[in-house]
Short mmCIF file of C-alpha atoms in Angstrom, two decimals:
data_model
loop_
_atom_site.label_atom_id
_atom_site.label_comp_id
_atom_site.label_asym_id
_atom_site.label_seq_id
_atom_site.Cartn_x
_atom_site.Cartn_y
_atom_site.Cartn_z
CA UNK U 7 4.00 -12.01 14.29
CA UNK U 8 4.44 -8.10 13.90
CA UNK U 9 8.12 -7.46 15.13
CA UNK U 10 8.14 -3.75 14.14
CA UNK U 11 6.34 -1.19 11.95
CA UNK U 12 6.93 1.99 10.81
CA UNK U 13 3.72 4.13 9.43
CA UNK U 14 5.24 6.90 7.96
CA UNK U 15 2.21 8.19 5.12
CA UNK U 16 4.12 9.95 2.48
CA UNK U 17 3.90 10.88 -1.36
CA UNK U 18 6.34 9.08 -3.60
CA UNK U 19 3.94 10.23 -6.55
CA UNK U 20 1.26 12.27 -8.11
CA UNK U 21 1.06 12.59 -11.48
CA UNK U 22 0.36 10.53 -14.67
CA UNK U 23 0.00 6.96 -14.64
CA UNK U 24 2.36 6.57 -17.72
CA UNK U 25 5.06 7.65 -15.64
CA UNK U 26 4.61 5.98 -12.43
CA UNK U 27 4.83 2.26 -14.04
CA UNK U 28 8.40 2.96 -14.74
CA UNK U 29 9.96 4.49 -11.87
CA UNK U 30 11.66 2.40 -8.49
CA UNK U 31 10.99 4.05 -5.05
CA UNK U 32 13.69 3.46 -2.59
CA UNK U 33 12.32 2.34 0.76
CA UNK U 34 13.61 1.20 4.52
CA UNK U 35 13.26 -2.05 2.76
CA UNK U 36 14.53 -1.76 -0.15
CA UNK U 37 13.84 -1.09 -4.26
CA UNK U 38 10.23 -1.42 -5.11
CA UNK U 39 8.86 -0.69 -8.36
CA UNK U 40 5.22 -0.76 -9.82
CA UNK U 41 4.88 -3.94 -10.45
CA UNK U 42 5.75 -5.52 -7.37
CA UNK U 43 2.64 -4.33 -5.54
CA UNK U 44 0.44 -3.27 -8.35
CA UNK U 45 -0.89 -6.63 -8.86
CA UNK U 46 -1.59 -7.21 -4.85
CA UNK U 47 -4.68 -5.93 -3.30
CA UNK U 48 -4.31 -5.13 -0.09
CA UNK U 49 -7.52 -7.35 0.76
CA UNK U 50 -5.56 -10.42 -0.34
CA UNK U 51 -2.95 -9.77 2.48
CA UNK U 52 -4.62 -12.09 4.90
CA UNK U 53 -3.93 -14.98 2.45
CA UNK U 54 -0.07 -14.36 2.94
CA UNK U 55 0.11 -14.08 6.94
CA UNK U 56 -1.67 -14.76 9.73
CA UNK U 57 -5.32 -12.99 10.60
CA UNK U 58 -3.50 -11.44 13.68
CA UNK U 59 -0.54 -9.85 12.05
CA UNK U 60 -3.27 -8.92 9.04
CA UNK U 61 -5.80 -7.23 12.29
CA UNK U 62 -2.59 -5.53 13.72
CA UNK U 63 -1.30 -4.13 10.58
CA UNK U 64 -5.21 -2.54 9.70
CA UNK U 65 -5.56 -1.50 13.36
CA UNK U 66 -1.82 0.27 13.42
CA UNK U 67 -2.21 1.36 9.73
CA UNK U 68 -5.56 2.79 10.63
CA UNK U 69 -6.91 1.65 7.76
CA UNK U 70 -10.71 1.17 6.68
CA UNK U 71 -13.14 -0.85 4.78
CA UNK U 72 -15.41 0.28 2.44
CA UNK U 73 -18.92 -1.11 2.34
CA UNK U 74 -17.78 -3.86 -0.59
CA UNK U 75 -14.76 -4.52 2.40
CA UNK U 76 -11.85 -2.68 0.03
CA UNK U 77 -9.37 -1.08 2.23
CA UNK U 78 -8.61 2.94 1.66
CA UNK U 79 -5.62 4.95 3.16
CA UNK U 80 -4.61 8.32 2.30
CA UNK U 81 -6.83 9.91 0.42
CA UNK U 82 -9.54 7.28 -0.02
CA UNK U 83 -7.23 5.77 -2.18
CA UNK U 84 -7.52 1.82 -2.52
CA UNK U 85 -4.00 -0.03 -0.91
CA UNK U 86 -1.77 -2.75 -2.20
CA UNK U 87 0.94 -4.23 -0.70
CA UNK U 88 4.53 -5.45 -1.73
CA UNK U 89 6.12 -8.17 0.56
CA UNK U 90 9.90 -9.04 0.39
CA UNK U 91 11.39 -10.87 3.01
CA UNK U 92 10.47 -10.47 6.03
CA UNK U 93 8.54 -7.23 5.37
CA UNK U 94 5.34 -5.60 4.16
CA UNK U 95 5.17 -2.33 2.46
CA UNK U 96 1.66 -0.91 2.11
CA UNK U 97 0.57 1.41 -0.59
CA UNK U 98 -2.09 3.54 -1.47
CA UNK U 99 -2.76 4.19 -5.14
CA UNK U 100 -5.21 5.51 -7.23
CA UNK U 101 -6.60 8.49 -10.22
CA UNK U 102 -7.34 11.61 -7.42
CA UNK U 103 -8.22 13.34 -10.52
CA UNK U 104 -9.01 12.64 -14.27
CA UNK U 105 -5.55 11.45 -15.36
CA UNK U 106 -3.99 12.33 -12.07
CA UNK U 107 -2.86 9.46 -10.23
CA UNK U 108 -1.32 9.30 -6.73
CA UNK U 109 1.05 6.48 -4.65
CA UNK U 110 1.36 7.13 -1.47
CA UNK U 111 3.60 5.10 1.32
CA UNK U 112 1.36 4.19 3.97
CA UNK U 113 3.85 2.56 6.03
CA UNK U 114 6.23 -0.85 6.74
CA UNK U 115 5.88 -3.87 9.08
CA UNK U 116 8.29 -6.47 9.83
CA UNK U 117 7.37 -10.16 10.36
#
């Protein structure tokens, strides 16, 4: 069950994807780097908690599915989410432009 969330849709990055891979973003819940949400689609959430807390965090996120049911955030770019503890970070991450990539923080829910 959603406790808490905090949607605060920011930049933490916009420039080449060489770069991002390597840096750690500091975050109301902690260190995350690339890798710990690069691998999870945002889709796959619902596998990790419960169709409610998945329906509140789309609905308070105010995210959207595509027609082939990928979710966007800022910028129409796809999300991925990073889950430690008792929280989920969302991201959204993509190329904006040839060889320009973007990571935006879409926001933070507590279980």
């Amino acid at each position: 069950m959603i406790t808490k969330y905090e949607v605060t849709k920011s930049l933490l990055f916009d420039g080449d994807e060489a770069e991002v891979i390597h840096k750690t973003f500091k975050l109301p819940a902690g260190d995350i780097k690339f890798g710990d949400f690069a691998n999870n689609n945002f889709e796959d959430l619902h596998k990790v908690i419960t169709p409610d807390d998945f329906k509140t965090i789309v609905k308070t996120g105010g995210f959207n599915a595509d027609f082939l049911n990928l979710y966007k955030g800022s910028e129409k770019l796809r999300l991925y989410y990073a889950k430690k503890g008792n929280s989920i970070a969302v991201f959204a991450y993509g190329e904006f432009q040839p060889t320009r990539y973007k990571l935006y923080f879409e926001g933070l829910w507590m279980l």
